[in-house]
Amino acid sequence: MSQLTPQVDLEAYSFEGQESEELKDIDQVSDERKAELRMVGVDLDATRSRAGTFLQFDHSTVHCQSTGQGVEVLGIVQALKKYDGLPEYFWKALDKNHDEFTRAASQQDLHGGYFIRTQKGVKVPDPVQTCLFIKGEKVGQNVHNIVVVEEDSEVHIITGCATSHGVMSALHLGISEFYIKKGGKLTFTMVHNWGEEVMVRPRTVGIVEEKGVLQNNYVILKKVKSVESYPTIYLNGPGAIARFNSVIVTPTGSYIDSGNRIVLNAPNTRGEIISRAITTGGTNIARGEIIANAVPARGHLECKGLILGDGIIQAIPELQGRVAGVELSHEAAVGKIAQEEIEYLMARGLDEDEATSTIVRGFLNVDIMGLPKELQASIDQTIADLDASGGM
Amino acid sequence: MLQIENLQVRIGDKEVLKGINMHIEEGETFILFGPNGSGKTTLLMTLMGFAGYEVTAGKIIFKGVDITSLPTYERARLGLGMSFQRPPTIHGLKTKHLVSMCARNRNIDVYAMAQSVNFDKFLDRDINAGFSGGEIKRSELLQLMAQNPDLILFDEPESGVDLENMALIGKTVRTLLDGACDPSPETCMRDLRRRHTTSGLIITHTGYILDYVNADRGQVMYNGVLCCDTRPTRPRDILDHITKFGYKECIRCLN
Ligand SMILES: Nc1ncnc2c1ncn2[C@@H]1O[C@H](COP(=O)(O)OP(=O)(O)OP(=O)(O)O)[C@@H](O)[C@H]1O
Ligand SMILES: [Mg+2]
């Protein structure tokens, strides 16, 4: 490697004193702020088409509300109080001693995060939106999120993580634990839009029971100093399914080491990891790992990378079959746009830039994530803007 | 419409076209025959201006403009279109998006257009992803309908097409070249044809396409040069001639 993962100096960030007032009325939020949130999928003007809204600004949970469609949305601190420390869920999927960041997260003040739990048997019709937002320079944000999808229920959670315009440097530590019970389905969409010097160290573990489904989408298109993220999902019940889709763009100066691990622990489980990466000058380590401990079990990893600048894409797909009869496969390709494809579009009258951006948009193909219209439109717009500004 | 003068083209170190002269009038449909490897596809690729086809001498005049060194998209915008034989798959690019991009600023009804080539069910598929031979043909025709060029280059429009689809493709090619051919009380067929100025350059081995289009003239490409430009120039006659005597007659012609 020509570059090493940027190291986090925990001392460099303030974990205290960045409190914000509670927002009783969401209309108090300025239009500018609303626009920042909309870019990561959190639409404060559309709260009526959201089953719940949760907002964390720096060290404070500022807003938390649900519309009673069969899903409970609480701040984590409140939930810990209400449910006697959430003994079944809090630090249960993830080990506090997992690494320096889980240790730091468990030792620092807990600033917030969300607790979202569906009601058994309810398919929550609208998405729940949550936002983990950093407003202050050099803020260290430490949040813990817990999602419980009860038996035979279904919910889509959109989590937008962003820094305010003008914030250059910050640290986000985010612990997330997902529990998907028998027959439950969680669609979890995360969109990142950080400041240029921000360091991001989420740690995520999910446990999926019989016939449960996790569909995870991750989109990061703008410059960030460093993201290191490696959610691990255990498919512990027969027939459980996990699917990861990620779309990652690394401009010059970005270092993103990101991937997913799926552990197939029961018969008839299925795991799929699909990632699309574009570098225009930054570094992307695209990891993926599927481990199969039971049969029959199937897993597929697909990692495609396009190098459009002087960046680096390193695809590291790993497959581990631990019993006879598992079916695991992977496909990885890192390259450039085929001249033939550009010429094809030019023969239809598109100039070289139009042809390139058409191919790039197709390559990123965010459509397959099945996102709400406004979020899809906002992502399309971000891609178009990047394109127009020569970011791609 | 198109005027090619002494065109010489190299691919890598290989001289493929060795001095081509050709002209196609407005509204005219020109048929190009010739054995495998003689340089027919190379001529079309050079006309479109693709990388790898190096023009070492001669020029190409299209609608009065010297396009010999213009980039491909400028040729396309001037009104040159081509049906690809083996187009690339572009993942994530839906057929309907490409079709509407082909129309540029013109307003078209993509769905109705697709229905006319029995391709409406493919509009949501990624372009060329897993398309069969016949489906590729219909997709190419649909894009050309949207693009509405003044000169259309077809490379073996009948290859890999079953009989039923041949009729559809033949008729669509005809519509593209001759316009909608239904006479109306105000205009007779002759006027309709005269008013329509789309030209065509069609490569064919089998000649099946001749059953559908009004082919005006033809020539044979042999080893990088054109022959039969003085003798039989009616495409039917050339086809009969090749069928009876093979391409060896072309060599005689040249000598
Ligand atoms: N990319 C290439 N590199 C090297 N030689 C090439 C290349 N493309 C074409 N040629 C050569 O140029 C010559 C003409 O090829 P071309 O494809 O134009 O023939 P054609 O007349 O279209 O044949 P067919 O009827 O088989 O389609 C052939 O000898 C071919 O091998
Ligand atoms: Mg050919």
mmCIF file of C-alpha atoms in Angstrom, chain A residues 304 339-341 343-352 354 358-359 361-363 365 367, chain B residues 50-51 72-73 76-77 82 84 87-89 91-92 94 98 101-102 104 128 140 143 147:
data_model
loop_
_atom_site.group_PDB
_atom_site.id
_atom_site.type_symbol
_atom_site.label_atom_id
_atom_site.label_comp_id
_atom_site.label_asym_id
_atom_site.label_seq_id
_atom_site.Cartn_x
_atom_site.Cartn_y
_atom_site.Cartn_z
ATOM 1 C CA LYS A 304 -16.615 -3.486 -8.966
ATOM 2 C CA GLN A 339 -13.624 2.955 -24.671
ATOM 3 C CA GLU A 340 -16.152 0.879 -26.575
ATOM 4 C CA GLU A 341 -18.944 2.025 -24.262
ATOM 5 C CA GLU A 343 -17.890 5.338 -28.434
ATOM 6 C CA TYR A 344 -21.269 3.658 -28.467
ATOM 7 C CA LEU A 345 -22.843 6.610 -26.690
ATOM 8 C CA MET A 346 -20.901 9.136 -28.761
ATOM 9 C CA ALA A 347 -22.332 7.504 -31.882
ATOM 10 C CA ARG A 348 -25.719 8.492 -30.446
ATOM 11 C CA GLY A 349 -24.662 12.105 -30.136
ATOM 12 C CA LEU A 350 -23.429 12.287 -26.535
ATOM 13 C CA ASP A 351 -20.135 14.119 -26.151
ATOM 14 C CA GLU A 352 -17.335 12.484 -24.219
ATOM 15 C CA GLU A 354 -21.949 13.165 -21.261
ATOM 16 C CA THR A 358 -23.920 8.388 -18.167
ATOM 17 C CA ILE A 359 -21.734 5.326 -17.771
ATOM 18 C CA ARG A 361 -24.210 6.896 -13.131
ATOM 19 C CA GLY A 362 -25.179 3.531 -14.508
ATOM 20 C CA PHE A 363 -22.204 1.983 -12.775
ATOM 21 C CA ASN A 365 -26.706 2.335 -10.030
ATOM 22 C CA ASP A 367 -31.662 2.540 -8.255
ATOM 23 C CA PHE B 50 -13.984 5.374 -33.940
ATOM 24 C CA ALA B 51 -10.574 5.037 -32.326
ATOM 25 C CA THR B 72 -17.799 10.787 -33.301
ATOM 26 C CA TYR B 73 -20.455 12.766 -31.434
ATOM 27 C CA ALA B 76 -23.745 11.955 -34.947
ATOM 28 C CA ARG B 77 -25.108 15.425 -34.250
ATOM 29 C CA MET B 82 -25.191 3.637 -37.190
ATOM 30 C CA PHE B 84 -24.126 -1.653 -34.242
ATOM 31 C CA PRO B 87 -22.981 -3.190 -29.113
ATOM 32 C CA PRO B 88 -21.531 -3.169 -25.587
ATOM 33 C CA THR B 89 -23.647 -3.714 -22.483
ATOM 34 C CA HIS B 91 -24.854 -1.760 -16.746
ATOM 35 C CA GLY B 92 -27.260 0.496 -14.915
ATOM 36 C CA LYS B 94 -31.855 1.611 -18.834
ATOM 37 C CA LEU B 98 -30.626 5.772 -23.742
ATOM 38 C CA MET B 101 -30.979 10.611 -24.867
ATOM 39 C CA CYS B 102 -30.745 9.639 -28.542
ATOM 40 C CA ARG B 104 -31.523 14.902 -27.678
ATOM 41 C CA ASN B 128 -27.868 -4.748 -24.295
ATOM 42 C CA GLU B 140 -30.539 -0.521 -32.329
ATOM 43 C CA GLN B 143 -32.341 4.112 -30.863
ATOM 44 C CA GLN B 147 -32.001 9.749 -33.137
#
